N, CA and C atoms as an extended XYZ file, in Angstrom:
357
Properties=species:S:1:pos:R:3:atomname:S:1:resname:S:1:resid:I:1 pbc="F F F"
N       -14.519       24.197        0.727 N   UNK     1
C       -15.186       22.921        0.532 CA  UNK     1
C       -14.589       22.210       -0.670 C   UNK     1
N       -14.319       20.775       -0.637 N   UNK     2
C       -14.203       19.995       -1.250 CA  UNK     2
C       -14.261       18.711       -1.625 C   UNK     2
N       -15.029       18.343       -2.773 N   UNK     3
C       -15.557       17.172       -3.000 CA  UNK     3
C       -13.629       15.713       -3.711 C   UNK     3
N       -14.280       15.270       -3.034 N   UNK     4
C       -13.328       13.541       -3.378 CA  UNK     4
C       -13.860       12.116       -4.163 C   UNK     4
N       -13.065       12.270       -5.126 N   UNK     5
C       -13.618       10.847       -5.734 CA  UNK     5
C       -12.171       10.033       -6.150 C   UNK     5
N       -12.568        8.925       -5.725 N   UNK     6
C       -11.248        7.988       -6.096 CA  UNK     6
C       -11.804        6.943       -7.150 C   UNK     6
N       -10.391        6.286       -7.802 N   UNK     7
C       -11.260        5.437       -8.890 CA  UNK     7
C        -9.973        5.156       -8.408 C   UNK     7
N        -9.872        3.829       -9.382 N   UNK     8
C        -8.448        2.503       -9.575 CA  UNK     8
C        -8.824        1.125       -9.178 C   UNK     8
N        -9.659        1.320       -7.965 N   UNK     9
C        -9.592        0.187       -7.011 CA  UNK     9
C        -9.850       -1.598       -7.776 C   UNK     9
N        -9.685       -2.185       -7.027 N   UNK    10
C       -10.187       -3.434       -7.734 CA  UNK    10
C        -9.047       -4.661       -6.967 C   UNK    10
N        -8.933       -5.835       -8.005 N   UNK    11
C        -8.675       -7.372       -7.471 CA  UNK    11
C        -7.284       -7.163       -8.144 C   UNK    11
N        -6.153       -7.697       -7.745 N   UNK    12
C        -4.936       -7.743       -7.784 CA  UNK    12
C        -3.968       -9.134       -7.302 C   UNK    12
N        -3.144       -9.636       -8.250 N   UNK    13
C        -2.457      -10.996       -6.978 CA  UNK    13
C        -1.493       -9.940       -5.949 C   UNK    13
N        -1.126      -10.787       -5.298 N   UNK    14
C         0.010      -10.172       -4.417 CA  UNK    14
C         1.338      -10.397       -5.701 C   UNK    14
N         1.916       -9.448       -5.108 N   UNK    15
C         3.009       -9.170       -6.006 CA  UNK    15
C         2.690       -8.013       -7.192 C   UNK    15
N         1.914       -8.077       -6.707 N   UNK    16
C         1.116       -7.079       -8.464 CA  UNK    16
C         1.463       -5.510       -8.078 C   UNK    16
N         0.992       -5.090       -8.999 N   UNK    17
C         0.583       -3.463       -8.555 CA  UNK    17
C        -1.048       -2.888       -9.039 C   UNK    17
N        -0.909       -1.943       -8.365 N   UNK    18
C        -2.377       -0.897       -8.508 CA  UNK    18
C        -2.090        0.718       -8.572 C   UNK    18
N        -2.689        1.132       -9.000 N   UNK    19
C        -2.414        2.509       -9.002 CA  UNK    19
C        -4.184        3.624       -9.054 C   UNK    19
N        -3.530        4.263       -7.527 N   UNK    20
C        -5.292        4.800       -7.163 CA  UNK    20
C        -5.230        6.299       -7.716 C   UNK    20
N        -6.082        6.866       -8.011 N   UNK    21
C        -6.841        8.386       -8.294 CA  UNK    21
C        -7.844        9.037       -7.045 C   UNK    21
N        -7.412       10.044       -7.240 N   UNK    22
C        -8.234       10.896       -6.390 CA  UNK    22
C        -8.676       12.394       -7.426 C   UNK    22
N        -9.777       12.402       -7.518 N   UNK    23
C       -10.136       13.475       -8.401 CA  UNK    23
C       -10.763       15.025       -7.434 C   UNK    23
N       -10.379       15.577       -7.271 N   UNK    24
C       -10.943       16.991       -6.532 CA  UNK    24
C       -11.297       17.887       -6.778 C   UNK    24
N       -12.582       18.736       -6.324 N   UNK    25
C       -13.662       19.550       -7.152 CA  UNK    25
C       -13.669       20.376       -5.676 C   UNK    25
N       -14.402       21.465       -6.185 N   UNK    26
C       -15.393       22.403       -5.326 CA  UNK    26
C       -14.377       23.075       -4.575 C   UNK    26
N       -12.875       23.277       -4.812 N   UNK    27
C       -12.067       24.365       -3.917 CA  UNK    27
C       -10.423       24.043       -4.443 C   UNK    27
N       -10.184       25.321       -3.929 N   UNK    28
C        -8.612       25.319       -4.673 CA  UNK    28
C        -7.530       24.081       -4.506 C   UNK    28
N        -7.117       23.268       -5.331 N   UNK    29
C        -6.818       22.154       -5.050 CA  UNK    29
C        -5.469       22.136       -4.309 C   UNK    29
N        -4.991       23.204       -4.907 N   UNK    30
C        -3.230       23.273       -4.296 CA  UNK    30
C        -3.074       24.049       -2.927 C   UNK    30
N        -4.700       24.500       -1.931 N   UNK    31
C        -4.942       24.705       -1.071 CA  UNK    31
C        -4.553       23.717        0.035 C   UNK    31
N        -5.083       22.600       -0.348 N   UNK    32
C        -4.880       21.258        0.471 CA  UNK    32
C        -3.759       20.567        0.712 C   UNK    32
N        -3.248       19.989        1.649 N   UNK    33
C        -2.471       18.443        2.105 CA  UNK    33
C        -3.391       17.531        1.897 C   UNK    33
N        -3.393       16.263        0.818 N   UNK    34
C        -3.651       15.652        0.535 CA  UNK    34
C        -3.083       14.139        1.310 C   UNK    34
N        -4.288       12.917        1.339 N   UNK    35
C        -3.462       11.927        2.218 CA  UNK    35
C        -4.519       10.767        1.891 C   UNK    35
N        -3.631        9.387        1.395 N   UNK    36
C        -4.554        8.211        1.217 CA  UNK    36
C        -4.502        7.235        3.114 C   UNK    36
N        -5.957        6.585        3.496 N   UNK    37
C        -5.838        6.028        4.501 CA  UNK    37
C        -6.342        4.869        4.114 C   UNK    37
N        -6.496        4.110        5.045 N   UNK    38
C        -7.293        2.377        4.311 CA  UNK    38
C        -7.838        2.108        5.753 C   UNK    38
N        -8.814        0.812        5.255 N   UNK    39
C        -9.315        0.537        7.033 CA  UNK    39
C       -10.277       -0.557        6.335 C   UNK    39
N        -9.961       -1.500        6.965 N   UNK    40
C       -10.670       -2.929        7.117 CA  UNK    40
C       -11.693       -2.786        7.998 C   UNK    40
N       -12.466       -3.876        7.887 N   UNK    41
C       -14.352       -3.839        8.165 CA  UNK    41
C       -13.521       -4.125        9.870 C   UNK    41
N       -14.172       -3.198       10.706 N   UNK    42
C       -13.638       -4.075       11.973 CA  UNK    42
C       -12.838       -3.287       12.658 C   UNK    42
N       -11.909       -2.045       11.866 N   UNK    43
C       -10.751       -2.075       12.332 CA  UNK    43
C       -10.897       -0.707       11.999 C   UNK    43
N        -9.720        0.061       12.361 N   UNK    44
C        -9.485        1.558       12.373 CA  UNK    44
C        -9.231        1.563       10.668 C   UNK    44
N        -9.122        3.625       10.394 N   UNK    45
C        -8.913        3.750        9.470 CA  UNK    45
C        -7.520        4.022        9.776 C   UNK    45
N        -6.590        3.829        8.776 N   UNK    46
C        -5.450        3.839        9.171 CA  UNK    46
C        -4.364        4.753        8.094 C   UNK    46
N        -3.528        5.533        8.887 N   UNK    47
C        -2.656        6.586        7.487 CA  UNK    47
C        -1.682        5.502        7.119 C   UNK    47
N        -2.168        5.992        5.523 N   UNK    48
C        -1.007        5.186        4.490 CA  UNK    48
C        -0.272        6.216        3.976 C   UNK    48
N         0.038        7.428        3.840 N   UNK    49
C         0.725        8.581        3.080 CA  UNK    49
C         0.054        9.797        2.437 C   UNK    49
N         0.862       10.393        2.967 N   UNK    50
C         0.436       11.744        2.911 CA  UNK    50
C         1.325       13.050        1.865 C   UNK    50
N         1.242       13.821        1.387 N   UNK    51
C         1.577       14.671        0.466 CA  UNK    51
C         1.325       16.174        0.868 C   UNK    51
N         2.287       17.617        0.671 N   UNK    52
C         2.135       18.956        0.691 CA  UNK    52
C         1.481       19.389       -0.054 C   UNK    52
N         1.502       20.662       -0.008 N   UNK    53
C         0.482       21.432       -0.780 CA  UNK    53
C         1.271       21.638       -2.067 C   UNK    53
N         2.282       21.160       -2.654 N   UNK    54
C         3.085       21.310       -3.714 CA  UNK    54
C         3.640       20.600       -4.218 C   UNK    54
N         3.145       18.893       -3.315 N   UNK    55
C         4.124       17.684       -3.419 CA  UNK    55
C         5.443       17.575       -3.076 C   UNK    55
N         6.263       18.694       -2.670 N   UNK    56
C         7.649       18.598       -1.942 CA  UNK    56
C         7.850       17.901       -1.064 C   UNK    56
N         6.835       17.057       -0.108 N   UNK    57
C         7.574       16.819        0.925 CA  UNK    57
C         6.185       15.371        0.684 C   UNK    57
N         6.761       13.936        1.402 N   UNK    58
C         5.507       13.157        1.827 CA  UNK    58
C         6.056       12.550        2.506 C   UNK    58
N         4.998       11.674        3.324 N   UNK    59
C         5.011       10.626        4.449 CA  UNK    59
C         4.207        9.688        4.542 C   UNK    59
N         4.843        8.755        4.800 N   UNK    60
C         4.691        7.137        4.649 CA  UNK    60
C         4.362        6.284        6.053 C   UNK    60
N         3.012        5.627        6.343 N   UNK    61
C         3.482        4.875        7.017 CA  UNK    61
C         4.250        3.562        7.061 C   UNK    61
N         4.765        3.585        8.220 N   UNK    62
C         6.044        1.993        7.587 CA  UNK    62
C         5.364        0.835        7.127 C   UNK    62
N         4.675        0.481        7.108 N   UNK    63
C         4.083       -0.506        6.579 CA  UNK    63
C         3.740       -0.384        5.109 C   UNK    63
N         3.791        0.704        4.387 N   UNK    64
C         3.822        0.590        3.013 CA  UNK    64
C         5.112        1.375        2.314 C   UNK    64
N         6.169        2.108        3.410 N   UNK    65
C         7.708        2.311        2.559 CA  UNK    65
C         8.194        1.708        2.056 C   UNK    65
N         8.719        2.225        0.601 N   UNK    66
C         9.256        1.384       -0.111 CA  UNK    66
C         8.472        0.602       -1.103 C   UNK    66
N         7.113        0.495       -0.704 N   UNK    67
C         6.502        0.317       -1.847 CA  UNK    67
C         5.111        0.824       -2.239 C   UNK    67
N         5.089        1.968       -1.731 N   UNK    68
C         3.574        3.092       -2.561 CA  UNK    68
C         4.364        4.457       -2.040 C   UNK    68
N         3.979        4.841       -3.251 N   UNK    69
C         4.396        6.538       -4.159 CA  UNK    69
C         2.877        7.095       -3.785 C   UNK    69
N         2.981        8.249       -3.332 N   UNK    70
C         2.172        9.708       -3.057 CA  UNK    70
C         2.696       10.129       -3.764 C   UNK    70
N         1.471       10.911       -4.908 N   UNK    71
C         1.936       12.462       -6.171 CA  UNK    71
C         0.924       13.295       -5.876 C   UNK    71
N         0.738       14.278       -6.564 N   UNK    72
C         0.229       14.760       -6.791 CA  UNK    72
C        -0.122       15.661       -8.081 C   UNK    72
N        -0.730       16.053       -9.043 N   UNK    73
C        -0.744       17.084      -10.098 CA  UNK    73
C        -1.818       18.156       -9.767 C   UNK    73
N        -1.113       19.346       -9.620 N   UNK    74
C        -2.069       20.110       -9.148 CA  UNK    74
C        -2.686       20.853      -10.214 C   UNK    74
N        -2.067       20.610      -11.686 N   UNK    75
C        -2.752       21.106      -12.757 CA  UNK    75
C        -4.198       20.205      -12.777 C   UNK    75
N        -3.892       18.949      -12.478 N   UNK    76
C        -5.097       17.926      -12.755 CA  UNK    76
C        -6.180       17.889      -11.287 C   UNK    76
N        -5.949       18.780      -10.820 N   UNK    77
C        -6.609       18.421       -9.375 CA  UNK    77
C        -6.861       16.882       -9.111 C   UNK    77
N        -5.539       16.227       -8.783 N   UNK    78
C        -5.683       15.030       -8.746 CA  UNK    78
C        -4.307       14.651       -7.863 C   UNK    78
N        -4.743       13.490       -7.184 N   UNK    79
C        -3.266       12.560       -6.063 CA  UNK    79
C        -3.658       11.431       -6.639 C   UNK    79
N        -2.529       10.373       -6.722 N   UNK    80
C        -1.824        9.464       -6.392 CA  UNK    80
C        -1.581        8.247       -5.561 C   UNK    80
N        -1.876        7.393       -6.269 N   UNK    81
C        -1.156        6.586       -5.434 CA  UNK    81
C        -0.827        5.085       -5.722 C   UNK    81
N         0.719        5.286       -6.146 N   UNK    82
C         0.797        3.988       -6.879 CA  UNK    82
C         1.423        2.617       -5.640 C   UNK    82
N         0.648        1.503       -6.133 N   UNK    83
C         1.280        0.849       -4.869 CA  UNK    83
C         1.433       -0.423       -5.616 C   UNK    83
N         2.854       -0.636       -5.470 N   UNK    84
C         4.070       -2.091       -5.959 CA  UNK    84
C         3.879       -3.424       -4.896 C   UNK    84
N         4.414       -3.736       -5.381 N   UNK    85
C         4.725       -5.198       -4.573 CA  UNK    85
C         3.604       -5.403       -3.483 C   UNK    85
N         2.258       -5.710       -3.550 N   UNK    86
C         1.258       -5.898       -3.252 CA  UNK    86
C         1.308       -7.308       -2.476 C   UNK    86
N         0.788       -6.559       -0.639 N   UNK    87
C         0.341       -8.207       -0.358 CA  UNK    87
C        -0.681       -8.043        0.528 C   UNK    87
N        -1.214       -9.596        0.702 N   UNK    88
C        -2.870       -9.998        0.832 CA  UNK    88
C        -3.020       -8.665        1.994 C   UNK    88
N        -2.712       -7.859        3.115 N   UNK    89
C        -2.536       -7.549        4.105 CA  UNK    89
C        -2.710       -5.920        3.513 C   UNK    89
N        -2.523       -6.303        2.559 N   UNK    90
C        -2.718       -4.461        2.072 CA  UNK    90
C        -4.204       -4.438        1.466 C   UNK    90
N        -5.102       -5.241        1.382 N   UNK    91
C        -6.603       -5.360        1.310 CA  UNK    91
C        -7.433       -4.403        2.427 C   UNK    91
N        -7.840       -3.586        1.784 N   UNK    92
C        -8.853       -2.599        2.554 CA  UNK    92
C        -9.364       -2.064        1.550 C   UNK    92
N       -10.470       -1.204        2.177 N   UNK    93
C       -11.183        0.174        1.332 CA  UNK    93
C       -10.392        1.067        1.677 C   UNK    93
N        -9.634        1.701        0.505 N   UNK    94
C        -8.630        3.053        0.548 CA  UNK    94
C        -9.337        4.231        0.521 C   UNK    94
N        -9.227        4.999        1.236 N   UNK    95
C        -9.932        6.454        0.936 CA  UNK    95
C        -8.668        7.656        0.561 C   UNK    95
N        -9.482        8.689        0.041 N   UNK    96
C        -8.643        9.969       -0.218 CA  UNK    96
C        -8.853       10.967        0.303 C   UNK    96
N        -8.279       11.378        1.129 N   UNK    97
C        -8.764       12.556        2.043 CA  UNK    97
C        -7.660       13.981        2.043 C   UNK    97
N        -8.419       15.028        2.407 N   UNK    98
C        -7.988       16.227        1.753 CA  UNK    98
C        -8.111       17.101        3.377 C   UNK    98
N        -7.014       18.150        3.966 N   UNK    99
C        -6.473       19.253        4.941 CA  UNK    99
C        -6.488       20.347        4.371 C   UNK    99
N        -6.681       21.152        4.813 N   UNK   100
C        -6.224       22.455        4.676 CA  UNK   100
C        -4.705       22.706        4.978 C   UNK   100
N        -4.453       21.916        6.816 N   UNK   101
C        -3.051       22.100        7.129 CA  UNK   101
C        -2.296       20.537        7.590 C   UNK   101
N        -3.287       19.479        7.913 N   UNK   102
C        -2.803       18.206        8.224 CA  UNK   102
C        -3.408       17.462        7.708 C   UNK   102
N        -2.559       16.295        6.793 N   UNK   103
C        -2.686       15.143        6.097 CA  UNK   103
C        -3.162       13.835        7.077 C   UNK   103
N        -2.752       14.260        8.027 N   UNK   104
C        -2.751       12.955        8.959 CA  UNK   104
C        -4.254       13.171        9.833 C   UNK   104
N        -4.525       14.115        9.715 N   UNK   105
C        -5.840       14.482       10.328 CA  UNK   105
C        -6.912       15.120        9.598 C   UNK   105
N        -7.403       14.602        8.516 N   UNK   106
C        -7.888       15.326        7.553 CA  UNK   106
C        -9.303       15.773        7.730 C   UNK   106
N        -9.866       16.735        7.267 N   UNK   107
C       -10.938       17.149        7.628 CA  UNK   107
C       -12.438       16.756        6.602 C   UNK   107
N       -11.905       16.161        5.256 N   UNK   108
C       -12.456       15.767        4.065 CA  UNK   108
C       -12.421       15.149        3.431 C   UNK   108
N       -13.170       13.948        3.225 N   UNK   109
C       -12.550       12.232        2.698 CA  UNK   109
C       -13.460       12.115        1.838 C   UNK   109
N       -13.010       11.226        0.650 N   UNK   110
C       -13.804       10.324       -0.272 CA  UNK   110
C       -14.479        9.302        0.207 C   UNK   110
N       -15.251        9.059       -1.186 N   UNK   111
C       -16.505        7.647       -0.589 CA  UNK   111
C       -15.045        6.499       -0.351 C   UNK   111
N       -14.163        6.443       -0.778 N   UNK   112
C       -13.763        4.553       -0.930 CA  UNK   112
C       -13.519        4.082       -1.801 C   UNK   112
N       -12.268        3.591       -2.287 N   UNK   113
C       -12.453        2.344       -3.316 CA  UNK   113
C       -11.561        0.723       -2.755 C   UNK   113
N       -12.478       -0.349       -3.214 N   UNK   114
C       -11.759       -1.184       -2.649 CA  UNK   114
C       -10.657       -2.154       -3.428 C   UNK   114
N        -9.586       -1.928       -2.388 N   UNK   115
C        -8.167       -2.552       -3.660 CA  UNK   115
C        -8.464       -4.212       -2.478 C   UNK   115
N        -8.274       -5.276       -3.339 N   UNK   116
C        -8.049       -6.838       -2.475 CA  UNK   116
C        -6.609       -7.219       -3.313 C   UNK   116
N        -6.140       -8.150       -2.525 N   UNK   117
C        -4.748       -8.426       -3.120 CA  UNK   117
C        -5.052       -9.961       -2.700 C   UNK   117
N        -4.924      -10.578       -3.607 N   UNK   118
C        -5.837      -12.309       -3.492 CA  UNK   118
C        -3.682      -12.940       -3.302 C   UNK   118
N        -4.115      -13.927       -2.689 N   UNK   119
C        -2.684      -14.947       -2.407 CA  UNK   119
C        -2.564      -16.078       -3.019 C   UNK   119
């Protein structure tokens, strides 16, 4: 079991950057594949990138390559996620969600934080 809390979120222009937290409690942190998703009122939740159990390896969906970084510190029981060159279209509630073996299918998500990117 494990608990998720994200912080960072907030109002941004486009062009800007943000940079999200995920804080993780209640189980071995370097147990997990870690993975941020987003999802607009209306609409699916959707994978934005995902991270190993050691940070060696991540994945991106194309719509944010090239400009948001997946980390991880597993001393800090904590992920990542810095995101550059910001536009209006990247506005959602981001969540942080945590696998045992798949990022893309995760079994354990945070409440939400909401990033807006104003034009």
């Amino acid at each position: 079991q494990v608990q998720l809390v994200e912080s960072g979120g907030g109002l941004v222009q486009a062009g800007g950057s943000l940079s999200l937290s995920c804080a993780a409690s209640g189980g071995t942190f370097s147990s997990y594949v870690m993975g941020w998703f987003r999802q607009v009122s209306g609409k699916e939740r959707e994978f934005v990138a995902g991270i190993n159990w050691s940070g060696s390896s991540t994945s991106y969906a194309a719509s944010v390559k090239g400009r948001f970084t997946i980390s991880r510190d597993n001393a800090k029981n904590t992920v990542y996620l810095q995101m550059n060159s910001l536009k209006p279209e990247d506005t959602a509630v981001y969540y942080c969600a945590a696998d045992r073996y798949r990022w893309n299918r995760p079994n354990y998500w945070g409440q939400g934080t909401q990033v807006t990117v104003s034009s």
